[in-house]
Coordinates of C-alpha atoms and ligand atoms in Angstrom, one line a residue:
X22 CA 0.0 0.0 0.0
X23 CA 1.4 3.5 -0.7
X24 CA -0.1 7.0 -0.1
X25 CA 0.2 10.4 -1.9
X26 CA -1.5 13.3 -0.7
X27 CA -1.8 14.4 -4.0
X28 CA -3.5 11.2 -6.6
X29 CA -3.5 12.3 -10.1
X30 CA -5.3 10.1 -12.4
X31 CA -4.3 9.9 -15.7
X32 CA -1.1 12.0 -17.3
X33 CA -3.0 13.3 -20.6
X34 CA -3.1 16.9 -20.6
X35 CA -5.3 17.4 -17.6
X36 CA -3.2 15.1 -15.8
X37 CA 0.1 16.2 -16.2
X38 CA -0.7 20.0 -16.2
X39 CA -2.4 19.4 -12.1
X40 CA 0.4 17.1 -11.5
X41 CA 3.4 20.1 -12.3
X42 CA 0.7 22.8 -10.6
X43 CA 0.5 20.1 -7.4
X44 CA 4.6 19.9 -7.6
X45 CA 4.7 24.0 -7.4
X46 CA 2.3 24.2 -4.6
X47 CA 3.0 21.6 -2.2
X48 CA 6.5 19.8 -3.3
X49 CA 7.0 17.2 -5.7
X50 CA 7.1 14.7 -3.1
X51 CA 4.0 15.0 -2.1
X52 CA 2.5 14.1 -5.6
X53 CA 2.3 11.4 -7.7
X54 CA 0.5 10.7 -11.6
X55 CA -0.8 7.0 -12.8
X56 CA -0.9 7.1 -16.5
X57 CA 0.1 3.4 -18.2
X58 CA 1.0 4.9 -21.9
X59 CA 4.8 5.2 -22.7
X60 CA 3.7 7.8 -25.4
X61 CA 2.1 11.6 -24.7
X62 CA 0.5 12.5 -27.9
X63 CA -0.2 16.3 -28.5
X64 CA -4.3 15.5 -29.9
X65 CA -4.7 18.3 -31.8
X66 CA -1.9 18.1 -33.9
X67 CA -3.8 15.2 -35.2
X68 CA -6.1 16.9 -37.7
X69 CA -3.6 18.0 -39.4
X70 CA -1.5 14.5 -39.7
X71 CA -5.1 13.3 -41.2
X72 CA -4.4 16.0 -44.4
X73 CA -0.6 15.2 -44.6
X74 CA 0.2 19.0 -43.0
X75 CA 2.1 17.1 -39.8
X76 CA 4.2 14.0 -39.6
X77 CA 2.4 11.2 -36.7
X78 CA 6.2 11.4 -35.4
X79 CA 6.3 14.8 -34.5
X80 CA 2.8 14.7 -32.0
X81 CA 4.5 12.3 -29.8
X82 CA 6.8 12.5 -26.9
X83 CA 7.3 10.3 -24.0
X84 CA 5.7 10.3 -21.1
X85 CA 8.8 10.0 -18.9
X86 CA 9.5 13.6 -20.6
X87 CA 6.6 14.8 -19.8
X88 CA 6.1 14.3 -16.0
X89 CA 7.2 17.0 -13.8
X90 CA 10.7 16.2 -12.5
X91 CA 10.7 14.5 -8.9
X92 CA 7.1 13.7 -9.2
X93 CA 6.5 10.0 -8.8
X94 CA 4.8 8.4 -12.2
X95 CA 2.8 5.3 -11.4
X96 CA 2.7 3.5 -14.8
X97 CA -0.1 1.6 -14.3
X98 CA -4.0 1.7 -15.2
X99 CA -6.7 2.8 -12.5
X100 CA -8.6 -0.4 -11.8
X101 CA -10.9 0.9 -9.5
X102 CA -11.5 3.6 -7.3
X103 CA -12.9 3.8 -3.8
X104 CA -13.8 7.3 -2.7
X105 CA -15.0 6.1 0.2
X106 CA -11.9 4.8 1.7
X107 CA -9.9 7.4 0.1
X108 CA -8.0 5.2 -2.2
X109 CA -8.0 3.6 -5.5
X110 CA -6.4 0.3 -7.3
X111 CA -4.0 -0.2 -9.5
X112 CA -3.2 -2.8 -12.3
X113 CA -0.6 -4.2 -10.2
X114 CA -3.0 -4.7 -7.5
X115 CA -1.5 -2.2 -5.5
X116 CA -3.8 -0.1 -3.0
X117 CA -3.0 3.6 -3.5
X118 CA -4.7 6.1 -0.6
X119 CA -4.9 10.0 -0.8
X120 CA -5.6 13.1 0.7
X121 CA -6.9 14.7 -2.4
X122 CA -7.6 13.2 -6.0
X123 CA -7.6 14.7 -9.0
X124 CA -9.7 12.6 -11.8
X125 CA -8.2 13.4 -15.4
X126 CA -8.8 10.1 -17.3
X127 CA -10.0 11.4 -20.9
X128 CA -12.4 9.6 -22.5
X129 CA -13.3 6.2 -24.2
X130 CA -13.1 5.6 -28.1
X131 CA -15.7 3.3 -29.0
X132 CA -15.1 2.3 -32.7
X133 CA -16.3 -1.0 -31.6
X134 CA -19.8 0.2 -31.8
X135 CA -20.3 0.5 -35.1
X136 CA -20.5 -2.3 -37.0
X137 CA -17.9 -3.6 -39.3
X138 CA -14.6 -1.5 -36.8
X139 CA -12.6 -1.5 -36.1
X140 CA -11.5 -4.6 -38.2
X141 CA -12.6 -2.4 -41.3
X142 CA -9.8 -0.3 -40.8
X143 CA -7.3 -3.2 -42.5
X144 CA -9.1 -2.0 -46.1
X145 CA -8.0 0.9 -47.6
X146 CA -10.2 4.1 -48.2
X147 CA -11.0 4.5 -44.5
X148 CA -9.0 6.6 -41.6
X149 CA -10.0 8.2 -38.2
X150 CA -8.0 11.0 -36.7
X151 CA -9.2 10.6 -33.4
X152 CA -6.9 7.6 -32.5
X153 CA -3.1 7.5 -33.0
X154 CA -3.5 4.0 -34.8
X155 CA -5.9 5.3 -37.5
X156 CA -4.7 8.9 -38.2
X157 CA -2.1 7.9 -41.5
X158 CA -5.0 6.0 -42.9
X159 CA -6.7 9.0 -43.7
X160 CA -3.9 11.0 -45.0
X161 CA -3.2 7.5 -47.6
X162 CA -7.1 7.7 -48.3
X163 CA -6.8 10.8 -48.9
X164 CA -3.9 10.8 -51.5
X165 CA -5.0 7.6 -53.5
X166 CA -8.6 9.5 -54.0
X167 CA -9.7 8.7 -57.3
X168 CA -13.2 9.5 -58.1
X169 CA -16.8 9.3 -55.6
X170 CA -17.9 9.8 -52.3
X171 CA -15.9 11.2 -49.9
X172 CA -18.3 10.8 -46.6
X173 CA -17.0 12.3 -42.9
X174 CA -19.0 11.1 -40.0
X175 CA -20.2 12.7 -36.5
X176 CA -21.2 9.9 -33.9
X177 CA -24.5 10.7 -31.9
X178 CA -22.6 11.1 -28.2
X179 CA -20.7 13.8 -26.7
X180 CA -17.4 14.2 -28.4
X181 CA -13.8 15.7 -27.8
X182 CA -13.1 18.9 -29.9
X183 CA -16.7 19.0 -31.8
X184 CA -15.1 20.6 -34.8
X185 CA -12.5 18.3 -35.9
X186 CA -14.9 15.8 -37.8
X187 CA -15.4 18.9 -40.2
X188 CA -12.1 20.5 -40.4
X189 CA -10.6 17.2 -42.3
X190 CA -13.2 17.5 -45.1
X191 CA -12.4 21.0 -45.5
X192 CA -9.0 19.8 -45.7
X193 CA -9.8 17.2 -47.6
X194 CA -11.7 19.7 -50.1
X195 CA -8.7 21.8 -50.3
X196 CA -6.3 19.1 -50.8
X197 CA -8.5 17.4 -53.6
X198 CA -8.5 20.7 -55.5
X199 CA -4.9 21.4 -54.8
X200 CA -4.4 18.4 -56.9
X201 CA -7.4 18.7 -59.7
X202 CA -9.4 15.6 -58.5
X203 CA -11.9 18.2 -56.8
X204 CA -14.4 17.2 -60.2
X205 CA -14.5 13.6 -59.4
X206 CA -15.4 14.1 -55.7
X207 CA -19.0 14.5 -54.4
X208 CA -18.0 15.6 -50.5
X209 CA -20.5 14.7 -47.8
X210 CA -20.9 15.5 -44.1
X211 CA -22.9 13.4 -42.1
X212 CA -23.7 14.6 -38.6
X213 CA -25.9 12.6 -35.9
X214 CA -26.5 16.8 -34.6
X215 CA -29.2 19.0 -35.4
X216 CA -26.5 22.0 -36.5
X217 CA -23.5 22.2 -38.2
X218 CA -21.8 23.6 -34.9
X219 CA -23.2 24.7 -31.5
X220 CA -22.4 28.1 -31.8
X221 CA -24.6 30.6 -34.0
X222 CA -21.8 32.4 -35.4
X223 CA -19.7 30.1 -36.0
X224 CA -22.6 27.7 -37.7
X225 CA -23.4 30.6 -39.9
X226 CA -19.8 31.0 -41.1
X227 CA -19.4 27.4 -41.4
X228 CA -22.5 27.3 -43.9
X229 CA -21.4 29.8 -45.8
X230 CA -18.7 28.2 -46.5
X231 CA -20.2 24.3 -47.4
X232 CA -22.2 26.4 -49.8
X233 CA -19.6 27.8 -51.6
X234 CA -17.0 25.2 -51.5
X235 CA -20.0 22.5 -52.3
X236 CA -19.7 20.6 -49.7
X237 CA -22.7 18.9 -48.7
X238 CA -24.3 18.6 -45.1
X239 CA -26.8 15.9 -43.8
X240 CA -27.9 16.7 -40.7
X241 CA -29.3 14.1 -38.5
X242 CA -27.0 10.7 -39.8
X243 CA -25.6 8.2 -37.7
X244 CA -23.0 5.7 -38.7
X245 CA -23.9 2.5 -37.7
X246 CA -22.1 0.0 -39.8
X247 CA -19.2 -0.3 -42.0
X248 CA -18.8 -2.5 -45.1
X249 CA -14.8 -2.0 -45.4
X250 CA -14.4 -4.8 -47.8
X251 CA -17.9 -3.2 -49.8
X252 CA -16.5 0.3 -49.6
X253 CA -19.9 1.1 -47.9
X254 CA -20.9 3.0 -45.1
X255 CA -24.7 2.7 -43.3
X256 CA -26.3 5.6 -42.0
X257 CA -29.6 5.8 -39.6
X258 CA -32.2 8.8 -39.5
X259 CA -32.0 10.0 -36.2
X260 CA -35.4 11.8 -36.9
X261 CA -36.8 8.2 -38.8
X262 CA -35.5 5.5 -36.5
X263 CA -35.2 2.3 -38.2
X264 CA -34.7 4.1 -41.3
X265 CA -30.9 3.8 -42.5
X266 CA -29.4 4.9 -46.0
X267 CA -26.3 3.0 -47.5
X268 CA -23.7 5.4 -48.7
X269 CA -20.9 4.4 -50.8
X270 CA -17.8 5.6 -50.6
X271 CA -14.3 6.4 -52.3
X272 CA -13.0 7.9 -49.0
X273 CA -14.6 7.6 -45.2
X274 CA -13.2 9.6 -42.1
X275 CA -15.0 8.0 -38.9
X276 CA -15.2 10.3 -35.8
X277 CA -16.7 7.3 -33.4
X278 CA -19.0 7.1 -30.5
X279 CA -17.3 8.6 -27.0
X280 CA -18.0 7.7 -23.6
X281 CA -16.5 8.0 -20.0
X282 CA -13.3 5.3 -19.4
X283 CA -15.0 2.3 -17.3
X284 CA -12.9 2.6 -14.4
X285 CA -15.3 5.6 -13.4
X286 CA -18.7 5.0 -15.6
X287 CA -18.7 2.3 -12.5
X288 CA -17.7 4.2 -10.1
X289 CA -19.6 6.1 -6.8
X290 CA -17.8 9.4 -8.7
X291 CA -19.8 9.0 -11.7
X292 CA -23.0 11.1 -12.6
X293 CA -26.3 9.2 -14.2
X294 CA -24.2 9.3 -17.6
X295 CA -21.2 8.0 -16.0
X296 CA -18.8 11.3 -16.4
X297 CA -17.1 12.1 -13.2
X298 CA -19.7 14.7 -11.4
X299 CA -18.3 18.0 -10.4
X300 CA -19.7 21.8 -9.5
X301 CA -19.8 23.8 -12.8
X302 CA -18.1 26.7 -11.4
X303 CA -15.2 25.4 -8.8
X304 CA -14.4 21.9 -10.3
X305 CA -14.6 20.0 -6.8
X306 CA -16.4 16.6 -6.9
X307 CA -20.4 17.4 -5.7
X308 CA -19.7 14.1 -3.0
X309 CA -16.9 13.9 -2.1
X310 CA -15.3 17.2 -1.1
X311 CA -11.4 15.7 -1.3
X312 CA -12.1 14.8 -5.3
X313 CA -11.9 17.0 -8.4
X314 CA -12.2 16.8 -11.8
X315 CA -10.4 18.1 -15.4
X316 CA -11.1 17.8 -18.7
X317 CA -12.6 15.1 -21.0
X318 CA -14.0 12.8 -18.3
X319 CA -16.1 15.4 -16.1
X320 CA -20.0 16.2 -16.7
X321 CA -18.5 19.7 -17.4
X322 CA -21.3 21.1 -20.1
X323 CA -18.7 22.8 -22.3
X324 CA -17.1 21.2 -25.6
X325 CA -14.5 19.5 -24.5
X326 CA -11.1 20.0 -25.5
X327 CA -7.5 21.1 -24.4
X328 CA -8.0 24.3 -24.6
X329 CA -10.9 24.1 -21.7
X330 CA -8.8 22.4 -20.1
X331 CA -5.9 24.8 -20.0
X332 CA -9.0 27.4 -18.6
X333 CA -9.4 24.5 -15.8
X334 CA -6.3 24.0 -15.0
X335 CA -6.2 27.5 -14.0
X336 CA -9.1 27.6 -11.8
X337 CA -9.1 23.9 -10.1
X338 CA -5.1 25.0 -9.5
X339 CA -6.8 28.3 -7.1
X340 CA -10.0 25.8 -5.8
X341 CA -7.8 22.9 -4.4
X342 CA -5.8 25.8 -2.8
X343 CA -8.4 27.2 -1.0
X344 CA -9.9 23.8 -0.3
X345 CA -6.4 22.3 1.4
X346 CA -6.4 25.6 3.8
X347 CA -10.3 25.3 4.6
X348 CA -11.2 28.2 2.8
X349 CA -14.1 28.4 0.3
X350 CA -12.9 27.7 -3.4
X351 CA -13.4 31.4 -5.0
X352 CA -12.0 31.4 -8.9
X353 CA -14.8 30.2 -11.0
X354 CA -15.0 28.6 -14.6
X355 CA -16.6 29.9 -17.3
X356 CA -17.0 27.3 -19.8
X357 CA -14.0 28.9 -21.7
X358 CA -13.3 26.8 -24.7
X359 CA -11.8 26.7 -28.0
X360 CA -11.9 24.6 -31.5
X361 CA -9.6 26.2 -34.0
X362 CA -11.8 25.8 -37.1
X363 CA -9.1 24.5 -39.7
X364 CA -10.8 25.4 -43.1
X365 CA -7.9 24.8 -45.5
X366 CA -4.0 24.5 -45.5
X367 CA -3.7 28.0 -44.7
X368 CA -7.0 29.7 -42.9
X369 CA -8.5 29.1 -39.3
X370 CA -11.8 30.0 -38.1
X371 CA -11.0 30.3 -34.1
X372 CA -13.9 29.7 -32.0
X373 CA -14.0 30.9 -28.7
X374 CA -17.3 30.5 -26.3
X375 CA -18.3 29.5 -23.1
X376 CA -21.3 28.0 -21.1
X377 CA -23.9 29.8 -22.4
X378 CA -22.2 29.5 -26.2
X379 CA -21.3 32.7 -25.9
X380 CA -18.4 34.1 -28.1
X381 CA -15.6 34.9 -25.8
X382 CA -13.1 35.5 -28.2
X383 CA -9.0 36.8 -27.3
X384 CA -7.8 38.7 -30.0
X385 CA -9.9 42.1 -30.8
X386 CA -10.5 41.0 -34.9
X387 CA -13.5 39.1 -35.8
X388 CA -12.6 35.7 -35.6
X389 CA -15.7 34.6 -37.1
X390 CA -13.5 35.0 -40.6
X391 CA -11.1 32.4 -41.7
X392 CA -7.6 34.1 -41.1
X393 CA -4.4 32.9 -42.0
X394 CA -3.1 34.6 -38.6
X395 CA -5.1 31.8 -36.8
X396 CA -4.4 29.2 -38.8
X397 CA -0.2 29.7 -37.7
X398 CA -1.4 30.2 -34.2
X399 CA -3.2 26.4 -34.6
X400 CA -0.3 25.1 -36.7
X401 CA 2.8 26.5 -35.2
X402 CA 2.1 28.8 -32.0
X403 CA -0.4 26.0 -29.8
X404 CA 2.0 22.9 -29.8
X405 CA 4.7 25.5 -28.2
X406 CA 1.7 26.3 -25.8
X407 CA 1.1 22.6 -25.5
X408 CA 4.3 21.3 -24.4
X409 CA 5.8 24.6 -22.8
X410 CA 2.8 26.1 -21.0
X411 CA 0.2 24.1 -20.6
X412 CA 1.6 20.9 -19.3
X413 CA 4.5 23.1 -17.1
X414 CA 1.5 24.6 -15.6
X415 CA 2.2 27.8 -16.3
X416 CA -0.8 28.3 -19.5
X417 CA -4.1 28.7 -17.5
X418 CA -6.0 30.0 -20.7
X419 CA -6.1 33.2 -22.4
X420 CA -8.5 35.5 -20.0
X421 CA -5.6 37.3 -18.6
X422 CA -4.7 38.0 -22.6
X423 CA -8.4 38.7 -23.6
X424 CA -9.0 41.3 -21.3
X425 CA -5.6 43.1 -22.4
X426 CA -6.1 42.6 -25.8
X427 CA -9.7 44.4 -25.7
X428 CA -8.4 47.7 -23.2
X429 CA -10.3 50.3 -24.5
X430 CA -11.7 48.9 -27.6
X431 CA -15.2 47.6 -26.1
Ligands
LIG758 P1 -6.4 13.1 -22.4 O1 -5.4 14.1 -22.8 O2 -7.0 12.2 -23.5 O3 -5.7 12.2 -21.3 C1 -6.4 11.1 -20.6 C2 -5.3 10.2 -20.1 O4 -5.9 9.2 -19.2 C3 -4.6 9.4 -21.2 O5 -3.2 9.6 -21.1 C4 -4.9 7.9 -20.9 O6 -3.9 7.0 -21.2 C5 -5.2 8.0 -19.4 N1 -6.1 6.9 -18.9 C6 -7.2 6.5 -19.4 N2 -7.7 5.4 -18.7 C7 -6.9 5.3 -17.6 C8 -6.8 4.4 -16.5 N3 -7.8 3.5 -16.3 N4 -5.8 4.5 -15.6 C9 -4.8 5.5 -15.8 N5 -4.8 6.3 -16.9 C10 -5.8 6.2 -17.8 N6 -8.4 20.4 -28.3 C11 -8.1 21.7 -28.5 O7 -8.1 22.5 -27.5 N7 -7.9 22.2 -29.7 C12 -7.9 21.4 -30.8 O8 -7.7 21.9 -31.9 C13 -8.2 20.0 -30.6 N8 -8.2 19.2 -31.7 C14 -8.3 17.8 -31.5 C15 -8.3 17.0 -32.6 C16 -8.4 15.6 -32.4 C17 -8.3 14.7 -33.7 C18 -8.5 15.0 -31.1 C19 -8.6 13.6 -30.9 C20 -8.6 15.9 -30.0 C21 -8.5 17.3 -30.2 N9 -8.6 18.2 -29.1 C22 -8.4 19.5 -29.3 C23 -9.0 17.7 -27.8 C24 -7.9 17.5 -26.8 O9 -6.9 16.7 -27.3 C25 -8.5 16.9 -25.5 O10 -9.7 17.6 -25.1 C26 -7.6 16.9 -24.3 O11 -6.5 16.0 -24.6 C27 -8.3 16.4 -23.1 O12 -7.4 16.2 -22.0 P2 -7.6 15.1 -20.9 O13 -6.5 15.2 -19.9 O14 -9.0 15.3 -20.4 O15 -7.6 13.8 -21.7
LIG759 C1 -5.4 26.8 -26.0 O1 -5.1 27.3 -24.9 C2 -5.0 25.5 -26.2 O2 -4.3 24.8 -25.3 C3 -3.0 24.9 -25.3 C4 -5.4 24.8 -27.4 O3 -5.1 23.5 -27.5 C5 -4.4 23.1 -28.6 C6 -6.1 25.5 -28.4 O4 -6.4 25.0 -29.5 C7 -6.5 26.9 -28.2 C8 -7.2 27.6 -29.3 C9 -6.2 27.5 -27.0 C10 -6.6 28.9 -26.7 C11 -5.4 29.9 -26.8 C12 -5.4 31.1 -27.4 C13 -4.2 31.9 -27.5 C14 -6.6 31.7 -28.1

């Protein structure tokens, strides 16, 4: 049996951003991180590996260079955890107690739920960039393109970053006409949601943008099966149930069904849904006052993605503060969160909004326009963010840079 009083959970971005923020405020020795992956992959960097933009190689490092110096790495898998005894299990079968836990563990991929994956992803002409394993299959899909469908999927669950399903058929669109296949390609976006993206302006630049670039948008399709071998994809009517439509395809990019990792869907932490339950505003557990939450794997009703979770970092960082010296938690979350809109090799739409899908954007220009600016702040300027800020603990989101930024121009 061993005992931190700080328990880190996971050492994905969440993970290792509260592990070096626990190291600064209360000694490295006092902290430790379980996380069982030798390999810390920068996510985002993802879409653009899908459209040949980024090399797999280059969104990779490993996690032993990743965890905060002096902090102890578990490298192990959360079995179970037991909030009521203050403790969790380990693979190993080791019993690790805490004083305070702090739940990071991402989310589930399910491929396995649609019929037909992931085995169908040994054919050609089929890619995902939402798992390491399946993001170069899209960029060789991509390239040997020769004339039909090209179909991008949006599963009917809560997702991570709810605008990279799109942003690698606009990517695809610009590569296809790059190289003068763009004729032979009928490009199709089929989206279990009601709206091409939660936020009104954003969705109305996005559709002016499918109209012009002919790009077209079914609203209400879920995948449900795969015919790799067929080169077929089946989609149901969300609004028809029972009613499904067989698409063929030349090229298929599969964004799959996400849930909450099983450790915790099973848990006392969880909510109905199984995401790990925490206050809106302070990020404390709504149970169990020595538990909090980041990222993916909370009941959090924002989109989720790293850049809400650099905003979180920021706030659970000041709320397990005030929590360890009895105080009241004070700093409260917004919602802040971010999906840099890719809409070709050079332009970026950069959404900004929080709970109430509000724009709450940094930078005082409209960024409801694609902008190459943007697009080198998403390619180039984030990763740097990424590795340097964000997981160092020093990035806590750009409000302190928003409210500069707009001095006198409100
Ligand atoms: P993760 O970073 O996924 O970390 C979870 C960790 O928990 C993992 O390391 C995992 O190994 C570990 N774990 C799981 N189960 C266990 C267990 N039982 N025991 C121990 N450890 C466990 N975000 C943006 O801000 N901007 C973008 O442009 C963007 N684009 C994206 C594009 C793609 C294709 C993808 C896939 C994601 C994108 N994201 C983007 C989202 C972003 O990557 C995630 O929101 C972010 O990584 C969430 O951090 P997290 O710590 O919650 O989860
Ligand atoms: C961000 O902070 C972040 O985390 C480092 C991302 O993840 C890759 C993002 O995509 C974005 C957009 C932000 C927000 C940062 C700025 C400067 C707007």
């Amino acid at each position: 049996r061993q005992h931190y009083p700080f328990l880190v959970l996971g050492g994905g971005c969440g993970g290792v951003a509260m592990g070096a923020r626990m190291k600064r405020k209360f000694g490295a020795e006092n902290v430790a991180i379980v996380e069982p992956s030798e390999m810390h992959y920068y996510q985002p960097m993802w879409t653009l590996v899908g459209a040949g933009a980024k090399s797999v190689g280059a969104s990779g490092r490993p996690t032993a260079s990743v965890m905060p110096s002096g902090v102890k790495w578990l490298k192990s898998r959360v079995a179970e955890l037991n909030p009521d005894k203050n403790s969790v299990c380990i693979d190993s079968g080791t019993e690790v107690s805490y004083d305070y836990l702090i739940v990071a563990l991402g989310l589930k991929l399910h491929y396995e739920k649609i019929k037909g994956l992931p085995e169908g992803f040994e054919h050609p002409k089929i890619g995902s960039n939402y798992s390491v394993k399946t993001v170069e299959n899209t960029w060789k899909a991509l390239q040997n393109f020769k004339r039909g469908n090209a179909i991008f999927s949006y599963p009917n669950t809560p997702v991570k970053c709810g605008g990279a399903p799109q942003k690698i058929m606009y990517l695809s669109d610009a590569y296809l006409r790059k190289t003068g296949r763009r004729s032979d390609a009928h490009i199709i976006y089929n989206t279990s949601l009601p709206v091409i993206f939660a936020v009104k302006k954003y969705a109305d630049a996005l559709w002016e943008i499918v109209k012009k670039r002919d790009l077209h948008v079914n609203l209400r399709h879920n995948l449900t099966e795969v015919r790799a071998d067929k080169q077929e994809a089946v989609f149901e009517n969300l609004d028809n149930p029972g009613e499904t439509k067989v698409f063929k395809y030349e090229m298929l990019h599969v964004t799959p069904p996400m849930g909450p990792p099983d450790v915790l869907k099973d848990s006392l932490l969880a909510d109905q849904a199984g995401w790990l339950d925490v206050n809106k505003e302070t990020l404390q557990h709504v149970k169990y006052p020595n538990v909090f939450g980041i990222g993916d794997c909370t009941n959090l009703p924002t989109s989720k993605t790293a850049a809400a979770v650099a905003a979180q970092s920021g706030v659970l960082d000041r709320t397990i503060t005030k929590v360890v010296k009895k105080d009241q938690p004070d700093k409260k979350y917004d919602g802040y969160t971010s999906c840099p809109l890719v809409t070709s090799y050079n332009t970026v739409i950069l959404a900004e909004f929080d709970y109430n899908g509000q724009p709450l954007e940094t930078f005082p220009i409209d960024q409801g326009k694609e902008r190459r600016l943007m697009y080198y702040m998403k390619a180039d300027v984030m990763p740097q963010l990424y590795w340097h800020g964000l997981l160092k603990g020093f990035w806590g989101g750009p409000g302190p840079f928003r409210k500069v930024m707009h001095l006198g121009m409100k």
